Amino acid sequence: MRVTERMAQGLDAPICLTWELTYGCNLACVHCLSSSGKRDPRELTTSQLFAVVDELAAMQVFYVNIGGGEPTLRPDFWELLDYCVASKVGVKFSTNGSRITPAIAQRLAATDYVDVQISIDGADAPTNDAIRGPGSFGTATAAMQHLHAAGFKDFKVSVVVTRDNVEQLDDFLALTRRYAAQLRLTRLRPSGRGADVWDALHVTADQQRTLYRWLLDHPDVLTGDSFFHLSALGEPLPGLNLCGAGRVVCLIDPVGDVYACPFVLHEQFKAGNVREPGGFTSVWRESSLFTELRQPDSAGACASCGSYDACRGGCMAAKFFTGLPLDGPDPECVLGHGEAALLRASARPDTGPGHSRRGPILVTLSRRPSAEAVG
């Protein structure tokens, strides 16, 4: 059995678990998939977080991808990071960089099993700050400088590709190399606040072809299988090239709800809660939703397309939040089938009230972590 076929049937434990610790955030990015801004008073407690880590260690989960919101805003973030490391569960955490001081950067550089991902959405301040807020580019690049000065090599710089920044791919690569970092590109999904800007910001058909050729020429750039739908253009991109929702990936949100896909935070794709009997392990291995998702795919409307084996119908999140059937074509289908499907699409689902802050939010480096975080 091929590796991809085994992955499609689901594994005893996720390869990559996305864990959103909080919806609290000091930014208000226009495309935020979780509509972050305010903390939820029902967030998992520190002891509940530790209990989940104990489960992950027992399941032999190699690492977790921690995000939010801005995860470092939780006072117990650094305590959780240390607990994960002590439990031999690696941590990659995504941050806007606002709390990465020189002292924190040195601490991170000296800690095993930890990786850091700094998020930007433009290779210059005007492009980035239009998406992430005034001052956010300077904050992020200062964090990169602190990590670089501390000797932290190969930290990640994560970029959501939009039609406004896709022409900056070479500039993004040069920026990351300046700080001895590694570039990671991800796809814009129409979820959370991203649903409000997807029509204006998702890449055009011509830009998709430019992106595809660029990715083929730069196989060292990470994508996390964000762009497997582009493989219909010819040569497959590196990676599994399949939707891993409920099979090899899932998400735990701040209140402990488990979702099949990190990009589909919707009741229809909620599999359970880590507070329930059996915890996360039971949700992952016994959830009826995950069992259903692990069944063989139906090509649906794509059955007559000769490229289905290459693109596998594209992204579940992109289809769901644009009102397309899950067995239909991706809205950004490179052969144009998505455009026709969008004309026939049903009403787009409600993405929920979100946790957004209203009004402009300025980002500065004046905020400092607690003394415990630096020690």
mmCIF file of C-alpha atoms in Angstrom:
data_model
loop_
_atom_site.group_PDB
_atom_site.id
_atom_site.type_symbol
_atom_site.label_atom_id
_atom_site.label_comp_id
_atom_site.label_asym_id
_atom_site.label_seq_id
_atom_site.Cartn_x
_atom_site.Cartn_y
_atom_site.Cartn_z
ATOM 1 C CA MET A 1 0.000 0.000 0.000
ATOM 2 C CA ARG A 2 1.324 3.425 -0.963
ATOM 3 C CA VAL A 3 1.984 5.930 1.793
ATOM 4 C CA THR A 4 -0.699 8.294 0.528
ATOM 5 C CA GLU A 5 -3.267 5.477 0.512
ATOM 6 C CA ARG A 6 -2.382 4.593 4.100
ATOM 7 C CA MET A 7 -2.654 8.250 5.120
ATOM 8 C CA ALA A 8 -6.061 8.555 3.470
ATOM 9 C CA GLN A 9 -7.397 5.773 5.712
ATOM 10 C CA GLY A 10 -6.346 7.657 8.841
ATOM 11 C CA LEU A 11 -3.625 7.001 11.389
ATOM 12 C CA ASP A 12 -3.696 6.074 15.083
ATOM 13 C CA ALA A 13 -2.497 9.609 15.848
ATOM 14 C CA PRO A 14 -2.352 12.814 13.819
ATOM 15 C CA ILE A 15 0.898 13.686 12.083
ATOM 16 C CA CYS A 16 0.249 17.353 12.712
ATOM 17 C CA LEU A 17 -2.117 18.635 15.359
ATOM 18 C CA THR A 18 -3.035 22.302 15.168
ATOM 19 C CA TRP A 19 -3.832 23.683 18.606
ATOM 20 C CA GLU A 20 -5.315 27.139 18.957
ATOM 21 C CA LEU A 21 -4.718 28.135 22.570
ATOM 22 C CA THR A 22 -6.658 31.391 22.531
ATOM 23 C CA TYR A 23 -8.659 33.658 20.274
ATOM 24 C CA GLY A 24 -7.130 36.622 22.050
ATOM 25 C CA CYS A 25 -4.978 38.686 19.711
ATOM 26 C CA ASN A 26 -3.388 42.122 19.596
ATOM 27 C CA LEU A 27 -3.882 42.242 15.807
ATOM 28 C CA ALA A 28 -7.003 42.121 13.649
ATOM 29 C CA CYS A 29 -5.772 40.623 10.365
ATOM 30 C CA VAL A 30 -8.393 40.978 7.659
ATOM 31 C CA HIS A 31 -8.120 37.308 6.622
ATOM 32 C CA CYS A 32 -7.932 35.695 10.084
ATOM 33 C CA LEU A 33 -9.488 32.234 9.746
ATOM 34 C CA SER A 34 -10.601 32.195 13.402
ATOM 35 C CA SER A 35 -11.757 35.837 13.511
ATOM 36 C CA SER A 36 -9.507 36.314 16.528
ATOM 37 C CA GLY A 37 -9.523 39.296 18.849
ATOM 38 C CA LYS A 38 -11.041 38.530 22.249
ATOM 39 C CA ARG A 39 -10.249 35.691 24.640
ATOM 40 C CA ASP A 40 -13.008 33.188 25.338
ATOM 41 C CA PRO A 41 -13.744 32.829 29.068
ATOM 42 C CA ARG A 42 -14.260 29.089 28.524
ATOM 43 C CA GLU A 43 -10.652 28.493 27.445
ATOM 44 C CA LEU A 44 -9.029 25.283 28.641
ATOM 45 C CA THR A 45 -7.273 25.723 31.980
ATOM 46 C CA THR A 46 -3.564 25.108 32.405
ATOM 47 C CA SER A 47 -4.192 21.696 33.973
ATOM 48 C CA GLN A 48 -6.505 20.765 31.089
ATOM 49 C CA LEU A 49 -3.835 21.796 28.594
ATOM 50 C CA PHE A 50 -1.329 19.593 30.404
ATOM 51 C CA ALA A 51 -3.779 16.667 30.313
ATOM 52 C CA VAL A 52 -4.026 16.998 26.534
ATOM 53 C CA VAL A 53 -0.220 16.996 26.283
ATOM 54 C CA ASP A 54 -0.130 13.796 28.343
ATOM 55 C CA GLU A 55 -2.499 12.205 25.831
ATOM 56 C CA LEU A 56 -0.451 13.386 22.874
ATOM 57 C CA ALA A 57 2.715 11.994 24.422
ATOM 58 C CA ALA A 58 1.009 8.632 25.005
ATOM 59 C CA MET A 59 -0.201 8.639 21.379
ATOM 60 C CA GLN A 60 3.375 9.432 20.272
ATOM 61 C CA VAL A 61 2.366 12.613 18.478
ATOM 62 C CA PHE A 62 5.640 14.038 17.240
ATOM 63 C CA TYR A 63 4.770 17.715 17.423
ATOM 64 C CA VAL A 64 1.942 20.229 17.732
ATOM 65 C CA ASN A 65 1.458 23.399 15.749
ATOM 66 C CA ILE A 66 0.310 25.971 18.315
ATOM 67 C CA GLY A 67 -1.467 29.114 17.239
ATOM 68 C CA GLY A 68 -4.442 31.314 17.950
ATOM 69 C CA GLY A 69 -5.069 34.235 18.080
ATOM 70 C CA GLU A 70 -1.694 35.156 19.439
ATOM 71 C CA PRO A 71 -0.732 32.200 21.660
ATOM 72 C CA THR A 72 1.916 34.092 23.624
ATOM 73 C CA LEU A 73 -0.815 36.298 25.105
ATOM 74 C CA ARG A 74 -1.827 33.424 27.365
ATOM 75 C CA PRO A 75 0.049 33.878 30.670
ATOM 76 C CA ASP A 76 0.714 30.128 30.854
ATOM 77 C CA PHE A 77 2.065 29.819 27.293
ATOM 78 C CA TRP A 78 5.698 29.444 28.319
ATOM 79 C CA GLU A 79 4.759 26.970 31.037
ATOM 80 C CA LEU A 80 2.904 24.891 28.453
ATOM 81 C CA LEU A 81 5.840 25.055 26.048
ATOM 82 C CA ASP A 82 8.179 23.724 28.747
ATOM 83 C CA TYR A 83 5.707 20.961 29.617
ATOM 84 C CA CYS A 84 5.489 19.869 25.984
ATOM 85 C CA VAL A 85 9.264 19.753 25.649
ATOM 86 C CA ALA A 86 9.619 17.783 28.882
ATOM 87 C CA SER A 87 6.995 15.352 27.535
ATOM 88 C CA LYS A 88 8.936 14.935 24.262
ATOM 89 C CA VAL A 89 6.152 16.582 22.274
ATOM 90 C CA GLY A 90 7.725 19.085 19.904
ATOM 91 C CA VAL A 91 6.228 22.534 19.499
ATOM 92 C CA LYS A 92 5.985 24.808 16.496
ATOM 93 C CA PHE A 93 4.169 27.975 17.416
ATOM 94 C CA SER A 94 2.909 30.722 15.147
ATOM 95 C CA THR A 95 3.201 34.298 16.323
ATOM 96 C CA ASN A 96 2.982 37.856 15.052
ATOM 97 C CA GLY A 97 6.308 38.458 16.822
ATOM 98 C CA SER A 98 5.101 41.151 19.197
ATOM 99 C CA ARG A 99 6.423 39.315 22.264
ATOM 100 C CA ILE A 100 9.658 37.935 20.824
ATOM 101 C CA THR A 101 12.178 40.059 22.716
ATOM 102 C CA PRO A 102 15.953 39.474 22.608
ATOM 103 C CA ALA A 103 15.722 37.559 25.903
ATOM 104 C CA ILE A 104 12.863 35.371 24.660
ATOM 105 C CA ALA A 105 14.713 34.744 21.397
ATOM 106 C CA GLN A 106 17.764 33.522 23.319
ATOM 107 C CA ARG A 107 15.597 31.261 25.446
ATOM 108 C CA LEU A 108 13.969 29.765 22.366
ATOM 109 C CA ALA A 109 17.291 29.250 20.605
ATOM 110 C CA ALA A 110 18.497 27.249 23.608
ATOM 111 C CA THR A 111 15.415 25.005 23.777
ATOM 112 C CA ASP A 112 15.204 21.694 21.925
ATOM 113 C CA TYR A 113 12.036 20.493 20.170
ATOM 114 C CA VAL A 114 10.817 24.042 19.551
ATOM 115 C CA ASP A 115 10.309 25.861 16.261
ATOM 116 C CA VAL A 116 8.963 29.361 15.709
ATOM 117 C CA GLN A 117 6.863 30.677 12.840
ATOM 118 C CA ILE A 118 6.616 34.438 12.295
ATOM 119 C CA SER A 119 3.622 35.526 10.224
ATOM 120 C CA ILE A 120 3.791 38.282 7.620
ATOM 121 C CA ASP A 121 1.684 39.000 4.545
ATOM 122 C CA GLY A 122 3.834 41.391 2.597
ATOM 123 C CA ALA A 123 7.535 41.695 1.803
ATOM 124 C CA ASP A 124 7.299 45.380 2.657
ATOM 125 C CA ALA A 125 5.413 47.419 5.220
ATOM 126 C CA PRO A 126 2.702 48.865 2.932
ATOM 127 C CA THR A 127 1.665 45.453 1.570
ATOM 128 C CA ASN A 128 1.860 43.681 4.908
ATOM 129 C CA ASP A 129 0.278 46.352 7.072
ATOM 130 C CA ALA A 130 -2.744 46.625 4.778
ATOM 131 C CA ILE A 131 -3.560 43.059 5.856
ATOM 132 C CA ARG A 132 -2.177 42.810 9.383
ATOM 133 C CA GLY A 133 -2.414 46.378 10.716
ATOM 134 C CA PRO A 134 -0.148 49.443 11.064
ATOM 135 C CA GLY A 135 3.305 48.709 12.447
ATOM 136 C CA SER A 136 2.958 44.926 12.178
ATOM 137 C CA PHE A 137 5.692 44.542 9.547
ATOM 138 C CA GLY A 138 8.228 46.340 11.715
ATOM 139 C CA THR A 139 7.216 44.207 14.692
ATOM 140 C CA ALA A 140 7.587 40.964 12.753
ATOM 141 C CA THR A 141 10.957 41.832 11.224
ATOM 142 C CA ALA A 142 12.255 42.939 14.641
ATOM 143 C CA ALA A 143 11.316 39.497 15.970
ATOM 144 C CA MET A 144 13.157 37.902 13.039
ATOM 145 C CA GLN A 145 16.219 39.975 13.857
ATOM 146 C CA HIS A 146 16.084 38.916 17.517
ATOM 147 C CA LEU A 147 15.856 35.227 16.571
ATOM 148 C CA HIS A 148 18.662 35.582 14.055
ATOM 149 C CA ALA A 149 20.892 37.378 16.560
ATOM 150 C CA ALA A 150 20.225 34.605 19.093
ATOM 151 C CA GLY A 151 21.434 31.991 16.609
ATOM 152 C CA PHE A 152 17.987 30.442 15.973
ATOM 153 C CA LYS A 153 18.421 29.002 12.464
ATOM 154 C CA ASP A 154 15.666 27.828 10.160
ATOM 155 C CA PHE A 155 12.782 29.414 12.029
ATOM 156 C CA LYS A 156 9.838 29.806 9.696
ATOM 157 C CA VAL A 157 8.385 32.885 8.032
ATOM 158 C CA SER A 158 4.778 32.157 7.110
ATOM 159 C CA VAL A 159 2.960 33.989 4.314
ATOM 160 C CA VAL A 160 -0.655 33.676 3.200
ATOM 161 C CA VAL A 161 -0.494 34.121 -0.573
ATOM 162 C CA THR A 162 -2.888 36.761 -1.927
ATOM 163 C CA ARG A 163 -3.254 38.538 -5.244
ATOM 164 C CA ASP A 164 -1.590 41.565 -3.619
ATOM 165 C CA ASN A 165 1.593 39.760 -2.546
ATOM 166 C CA VAL A 166 2.010 36.901 -5.038
ATOM 167 C CA GLU A 167 4.340 39.087 -7.119
ATOM 168 C CA GLN A 168 6.653 39.363 -4.073
ATOM 169 C CA LEU A 169 7.637 35.690 -3.872
ATOM 170 C CA ASP A 170 11.298 36.377 -4.667
ATOM 171 C CA ASP A 171 11.299 39.224 -2.147
ATOM 172 C CA PHE A 172 9.851 36.961 0.554
ATOM 173 C CA LEU A 173 12.558 34.413 -0.145
ATOM 174 C CA ALA A 174 15.287 37.054 0.055
ATOM 175 C CA LEU A 175 13.849 38.327 3.337
ATOM 176 C CA THR A 176 13.865 34.911 4.962
ATOM 177 C CA ARG A 177 17.400 34.176 3.791
ATOM 178 C CA ARG A 178 18.547 37.465 5.295
ATOM 179 C CA TYR A 179 17.637 36.062 8.698
ATOM 180 C CA ALA A 180 18.712 32.432 8.028
ATOM 181 C CA ALA A 181 15.034 31.447 8.131
ATOM 182 C CA GLN A 182 12.850 29.242 5.947
ATOM 183 C CA LEU A 183 9.891 30.425 3.887
ATOM 184 C CA ARG A 184 6.479 28.814 4.271
ATOM 185 C CA LEU A 185 3.610 29.702 1.933
ATOM 186 C CA THR A 186 -0.023 28.930 2.692
ATOM 187 C CA ARG A 187 -3.261 29.356 0.820
ATOM 188 C CA LEU A 188 -5.890 32.000 1.528
ATOM 189 C CA ARG A 189 -9.026 30.239 2.737
ATOM 190 C CA PRO A 190 -12.483 31.845 2.792
ATOM 191 C CA SER A 191 -13.055 31.062 6.478
ATOM 192 C CA GLY A 192 -13.424 33.379 9.462
ATOM 193 C CA ARG A 193 -12.742 36.966 8.404
ATOM 194 C CA GLY A 194 -11.146 35.480 5.305
ATOM 195 C CA ALA A 195 -14.663 34.906 3.982
ATOM 196 C CA ASP A 196 -15.159 38.667 3.807
ATOM 197 C CA VAL A 197 -12.040 39.312 1.712
ATOM 198 C CA TRP A 198 -11.665 36.105 -0.287
ATOM 199 C CA ASP A 199 -13.363 37.431 -3.416
ATOM 200 C CA ALA A 200 -11.017 40.433 -3.478
ATOM 201 C CA LEU A 201 -7.787 38.744 -2.346
ATOM 202 C CA HIS A 202 -7.660 35.177 -3.652
ATOM 203 C CA VAL A 203 -5.151 34.757 -6.460
ATOM 204 C CA THR A 204 -6.266 34.954 -10.069
ATOM 205 C CA ALA A 205 -5.988 32.100 -12.559
ATOM 206 C CA ASP A 206 -2.864 33.619 -14.137
ATOM 207 C CA GLN A 207 -1.306 34.156 -10.710
ATOM 208 C CA GLN A 208 -1.971 30.517 -9.822
ATOM 209 C CA ARG A 209 0.089 29.429 -12.793
ATOM 210 C CA THR A 210 2.876 31.815 -11.778
ATOM 211 C CA LEU A 211 2.768 30.445 -8.238
ATOM 212 C CA TYR A 212 2.817 26.848 -9.485
ATOM 213 C CA ARG A 213 5.884 27.366 -11.642
ATOM 214 C CA TRP A 214 7.616 29.235 -8.815
ATOM 215 C CA LEU A 215 6.951 26.443 -6.337
ATOM 216 C CA LEU A 216 8.337 23.849 -8.767
ATOM 217 C CA ASP A 217 11.489 25.946 -9.072
ATOM 218 C CA HIS A 218 11.809 26.278 -5.269
ATOM 219 C CA PRO A 219 11.175 22.827 -3.762
ATOM 220 C CA ASP A 220 12.804 23.922 -0.491
ATOM 221 C CA VAL A 221 9.917 26.333 0.189
ATOM 222 C CA LEU A 222 7.399 24.778 2.585
ATOM 223 C CA THR A 223 3.691 24.696 1.766
ATOM 224 C CA GLY A 224 2.091 22.154 4.111
ATOM 225 C CA ASP A 225 0.113 20.762 1.155
ATOM 226 C CA SER A 226 -1.745 24.066 0.858
ATOM 227 C CA PHE A 227 -1.573 24.056 -2.931
ATOM 228 C CA PHE A 228 -2.126 20.446 -3.967
ATOM 229 C CA HIS A 229 -4.968 21.642 -6.227
ATOM 230 C CA LEU A 230 -2.273 23.206 -8.440
ATOM 231 C CA SER A 231 -0.922 19.751 -9.278
ATOM 232 C CA ALA A 232 -3.634 19.509 -11.949
ATOM 233 C CA LEU A 233 -1.397 21.810 -14.002
ATOM 234 C CA GLY A 234 1.063 18.975 -14.598
ATOM 235 C CA GLU A 235 3.927 17.853 -12.378
ATOM 236 C CA PRO A 236 2.798 17.168 -8.791
ATOM 237 C CA LEU A 237 4.091 19.510 -6.128
ATOM 238 C CA PRO A 238 6.118 17.991 -3.270
ATOM 239 C CA GLY A 239 4.046 16.582 -0.412
ATOM 240 C CA LEU A 240 1.148 14.200 0.171
ATOM 241 C CA ASN A 241 -1.135 16.097 -2.222
ATOM 242 C CA LEU A 242 -4.353 15.147 -0.460
ATOM 243 C CA CYS A 243 -6.814 16.585 2.038
ATOM 244 C CA GLY A 244 -5.657 15.315 5.423
ATOM 245 C CA ALA A 245 -8.713 16.475 7.388
ATOM 246 C CA GLY A 246 -9.535 13.915 10.077
ATOM 247 C CA ARG A 247 -7.001 11.547 8.538
ATOM 248 C CA VAL A 248 -3.599 12.955 9.431
ATOM 249 C CA VAL A 249 -4.487 16.437 10.727
ATOM 250 C CA CYS A 250 -7.092 18.074 12.943
ATOM 251 C CA LEU A 251 -7.489 21.083 15.222
ATOM 252 C CA ILE A 252 -8.210 21.675 18.910
ATOM 253 C CA ASP A 253 -9.710 25.102 19.566
ATOM 254 C CA PRO A 254 -9.335 27.199 22.741
ATOM 255 C CA VAL A 255 -12.356 25.628 24.466
ATOM 256 C CA GLY A 256 -11.310 22.077 23.606
ATOM 257 C CA ASP A 257 -13.533 21.440 20.593
ATOM 258 C CA VAL A 258 -11.893 19.196 17.991
ATOM 259 C CA TYR A 259 -12.391 19.969 14.295
ATOM 260 C CA ALA A 260 -11.438 17.829 11.321
ATOM 261 C CA CYS A 261 -9.722 20.658 9.489
ATOM 262 C CA PRO A 262 -7.759 23.635 10.857
ATOM 263 C CA PHE A 263 -9.493 25.799 8.263
ATOM 264 C CA VAL A 264 -13.110 24.719 8.830
ATOM 265 C CA LEU A 265 -14.149 25.863 12.298
ATOM 266 C CA HIS A 266 -17.818 25.070 11.812
ATOM 267 C CA GLU A 267 -20.311 22.896 13.701
ATOM 268 C CA GLN A 268 -20.633 20.585 10.710
ATOM 269 C CA PHE A 269 -16.972 19.584 11.107
ATOM 270 C CA LYS A 270 -16.762 19.375 14.892
ATOM 271 C CA ALA A 271 -15.898 15.866 16.041
ATOM 272 C CA GLY A 272 -16.044 16.243 19.816
ATOM 273 C CA ASN A 273 -14.343 17.897 22.789
ATOM 274 C CA VAL A 274 -11.233 16.960 24.744
ATOM 275 C CA ARG A 275 -13.168 17.444 28.006
ATOM 276 C CA GLU A 276 -15.462 14.531 27.162
ATOM 277 C CA PRO A 277 -14.814 11.002 28.501
ATOM 278 C CA GLY A 278 -11.905 9.463 26.647
ATOM 279 C CA GLY A 279 -10.437 12.867 25.878
ATOM 280 C CA PHE A 280 -8.722 13.707 22.613
ATOM 281 C CA THR A 281 -7.692 10.089 22.029
ATOM 282 C CA SER A 282 -11.310 8.959 21.869
ATOM 283 C CA VAL A 283 -12.270 11.801 19.541
ATOM 284 C CA TRP A 284 -9.457 11.034 17.130
ATOM 285 C CA ARG A 285 -9.946 7.274 17.050
ATOM 286 C CA GLU A 286 -13.700 6.867 17.527
ATOM 287 C CA SER A 287 -15.432 9.998 16.214
ATOM 288 C CA SER A 288 -18.150 9.186 13.684
ATOM 289 C CA LEU A 289 -17.124 12.269 11.679
ATOM 290 C CA PHE A 290 -13.501 11.175 11.410
ATOM 291 C CA THR A 291 -14.597 7.632 10.550
ATOM 292 C CA GLU A 292 -16.688 9.021 7.701
ATOM 293 C CA LEU A 293 -13.873 11.245 6.418
ATOM 294 C CA ARG A 294 -11.537 8.240 6.307
ATOM 295 C CA GLN A 295 -13.740 6.430 3.821
ATOM 296 C CA PRO A 296 -12.619 6.399 0.159
ATOM 297 C CA ASP A 297 -13.225 9.703 -1.600
ATOM 298 C CA SER A 298 -15.953 10.153 -4.153
ATOM 299 C CA ALA A 299 -14.864 12.072 -7.234
ATOM 300 C CA GLY A 300 -18.387 13.476 -7.535
ATOM 301 C CA ALA A 301 -18.662 16.180 -10.159
ATOM 302 C CA CYS A 302 -14.926 15.796 -10.869
ATOM 303 C CA ALA A 303 -15.249 12.156 -11.938
ATOM 304 C CA SER A 304 -15.056 12.993 -15.627
ATOM 305 C CA CYS A 305 -11.944 15.161 -15.220
ATOM 306 C CA GLY A 306 -8.658 13.532 -16.112
ATOM 307 C CA SER A 307 -6.840 15.563 -13.487
ATOM 308 C CA TYR A 308 -8.772 14.300 -10.451
ATOM 309 C CA ASP A 309 -6.026 11.880 -9.398
ATOM 310 C CA ALA A 310 -3.599 14.815 -9.329
ATOM 311 C CA CYS A 311 -5.653 17.411 -7.438
ATOM 312 C CA ARG A 312 -8.107 15.124 -5.521
ATOM 313 C CA GLY A 313 -10.808 17.743 -5.926
ATOM 314 C CA GLY A 314 -8.946 20.425 -3.988
ATOM 315 C CA CYS A 315 -9.510 21.953 -0.562
ATOM 316 C CA MET A 316 -12.516 21.046 1.596
ATOM 317 C CA ALA A 317 -12.443 24.395 3.410
ATOM 318 C CA ALA A 318 -12.328 26.412 0.190
ATOM 319 C CA LYS A 319 -15.314 24.502 -1.163
ATOM 320 C CA PHE A 320 -17.401 24.563 2.001
ATOM 321 C CA PHE A 321 -17.097 28.272 2.688
ATOM 322 C CA THR A 322 -17.836 29.262 -0.898
ATOM 323 C CA GLY A 323 -21.048 27.207 -0.915
ATOM 324 C CA LEU A 324 -19.742 24.413 -3.159
ATOM 325 C CA PRO A 325 -20.448 20.709 -2.531
ATOM 326 C CA LEU A 326 -17.570 18.826 -0.942
ATOM 327 C CA ASP A 327 -17.469 16.383 -3.857
ATOM 328 C CA GLY A 328 -17.389 19.233 -6.370
ATOM 329 C CA PRO A 329 -14.471 21.169 -7.849
ATOM 330 C CA ASP A 330 -12.269 23.509 -5.877
ATOM 331 C CA PRO A 331 -13.372 27.162 -6.354
ATOM 332 C CA GLU A 332 -9.855 27.868 -7.610
ATOM 333 C CA CYS A 333 -9.746 24.835 -9.910
ATOM 334 C CA VAL A 334 -6.911 25.550 -12.332
ATOM 335 C CA LEU A 335 -8.921 24.114 -15.220
ATOM 336 C CA GLY A 336 -11.728 26.608 -14.665
ATOM 337 C CA HIS A 337 -14.375 24.194 -13.367
ATOM 338 C CA GLY A 338 -14.616 26.090 -10.073
ATOM 339 C CA GLU A 339 -15.671 29.321 -11.773
ATOM 340 C CA ALA A 340 -18.664 27.629 -13.341
ATOM 341 C CA ALA A 341 -19.525 25.886 -10.071
ATOM 342 C CA LEU A 342 -19.461 29.186 -8.174
ATOM 343 C CA LEU A 343 -22.155 30.545 -10.475
ATOM 344 C CA ARG A 344 -24.392 27.654 -9.397
ATOM 345 C CA ALA A 345 -23.300 27.664 -5.744
ATOM 346 C CA SER A 346 -25.737 27.711 -2.856
ATOM 347 C CA ALA A 347 -25.627 30.398 -0.194
ATOM 348 C CA ARG A 348 -22.332 30.550 1.650
ATOM 349 C CA PRO A 349 -22.503 29.216 5.224
ATOM 350 C CA ASP A 350 -22.339 31.550 8.190
ATOM 351 C CA THR A 351 -18.808 31.647 9.581
ATOM 352 C CA GLY A 352 -20.091 32.636 13.025
ATOM 353 C CA PRO A 353 -19.866 35.794 15.128
ATOM 354 C CA GLY A 354 -16.111 35.542 15.582
ATOM 355 C CA HIS A 355 -13.997 37.144 18.265
ATOM 356 C CA SER A 356 -13.032 40.297 16.400
ATOM 357 C CA ARG A 357 -11.972 43.510 18.001
ATOM 358 C CA ARG A 358 -13.423 46.579 16.399
ATOM 359 C CA GLY A 359 -11.405 49.608 15.376
ATOM 360 C CA PRO A 360 -7.707 49.942 14.485
ATOM 361 C CA ILE A 361 -5.188 48.059 16.587
ATOM 362 C CA LEU A 362 -1.611 49.302 16.677
ATOM 363 C CA VAL A 363 1.224 46.887 17.335
ATOM 364 C CA THR A 364 4.359 47.926 19.174
ATOM 365 C CA LEU A 365 7.254 46.252 20.898
ATOM 366 C CA SER A 366 6.548 47.955 24.206
ATOM 367 C CA ARG A 367 4.767 44.906 25.663
ATOM 368 C CA ARG A 368 7.110 42.639 27.608
ATOM 369 C CA PRO A 369 6.587 39.076 28.772
ATOM 370 C CA SER A 370 6.536 38.386 32.481
ATOM 371 C CA ALA A 371 9.729 37.732 34.383
ATOM 372 C CA GLU A 372 8.760 34.056 34.571
ATOM 373 C CA ALA A 373 8.670 33.844 30.801
ATOM 374 C CA VAL A 374 12.249 35.045 30.477
ATOM 375 C CA GLY A 375 13.683 32.969 33.280
#
